[in-house]
Amino acid sequence: MALTETTVEDKIEVVGDYKHVQVRTATVIARDGTEISRSFHRHSLACSTKSGDTWGDTDISGESTEVQAICNAVWTDAVKTAYQTAMDAAEI
């Protein structure tokens, strides 16, 4: 009776005007090859981050190559500029 645990990114979505990338990771527990449990973790990524008064690209180096490729494809300079402008305008 062998138990195994597998982790897989089973859903990657691009949402909204500013192309936020949402990643769902599934952790699957199986006994002798038959799934007995599945749980999920989600996180989202915005194209830019702000430190003080300076905007920078979001660090995606810790993401999978698939997520990195999607981020690099959808986070154009126009998207980043629009996101930064909207976030700056929303500040009080």
Short mmCIF file of C-alpha atoms in Angstrom, two decimals, residues 23-68:
data_model
loop_
_atom_site.label_atom_id
_atom_site.label_comp_id
_atom_site.label_asym_id
_atom_site.label_seq_id
_atom_site.Cartn_x
_atom_site.Cartn_y
_atom_site.Cartn_z
CA VAL A 23 -2.16 29.86 -11.15
CA ARG A 24 -3.87 26.90 -9.50
CA THR A 25 -1.65 24.13 -8.15
CA ALA A 26 -3.17 20.75 -7.28
CA THR A 27 -1.64 18.41 -4.71
CA VAL A 28 -2.81 14.86 -5.38
CA ILE A 29 -2.45 12.02 -2.89
CA ALA A 30 -2.76 8.52 -4.36
CA ARG A 31 -2.75 5.04 -2.85
CA ASP A 32 -1.49 2.36 -5.21
CA GLY A 33 -2.17 4.63 -8.18
CA THR A 34 -5.73 5.51 -7.13
CA GLU A 35 -6.39 9.13 -6.17
CA ILE A 36 -7.67 9.45 -2.61
CA SER A 37 -7.27 13.18 -2.05
CA ARG A 38 -6.82 16.40 -4.01
CA SER A 39 -6.30 19.91 -2.64
CA PHE A 40 -5.64 23.24 -4.31
CA HIS A 41 -3.49 26.30 -3.78
CA ARG A 42 -3.94 29.47 -5.84
CA HIS A 43 -1.83 32.55 -6.38
CA SER A 44 -1.98 35.46 -8.76
CA LEU A 45 0.66 37.60 -10.42
CA ALA A 46 0.43 41.24 -11.51
CA CYS A 47 2.71 42.56 -14.24
CA SER A 48 4.44 45.19 -12.09
CA THR A 49 5.32 45.84 -8.47
CA LYS A 50 6.03 49.12 -6.73
CA SER A 51 8.76 49.76 -4.20
CA GLY A 52 8.58 53.26 -2.80
CA ASP A 53 7.98 55.48 -5.84
CA THR A 54 9.60 53.12 -8.34
CA TRP A 55 7.80 50.58 -10.50
CA GLY A 56 9.53 47.38 -11.59
CA ASP A 57 8.70 44.15 -13.36
CA THR A 58 7.32 41.36 -11.20
CA ASP A 59 9.96 38.71 -10.44
CA ILE A 60 8.68 35.51 -12.06
CA SER A 61 11.95 33.57 -11.81
CA GLY A 62 10.42 31.22 -9.22
CA GLU A 63 7.50 30.31 -11.48
CA SER A 64 7.37 27.35 -13.85
CA THR A 65 8.63 27.82 -17.39
CA GLU A 66 5.03 27.62 -18.63
CA VAL A 67 3.88 30.44 -16.34
CA GLN A 68 6.96 32.50 -17.26
#
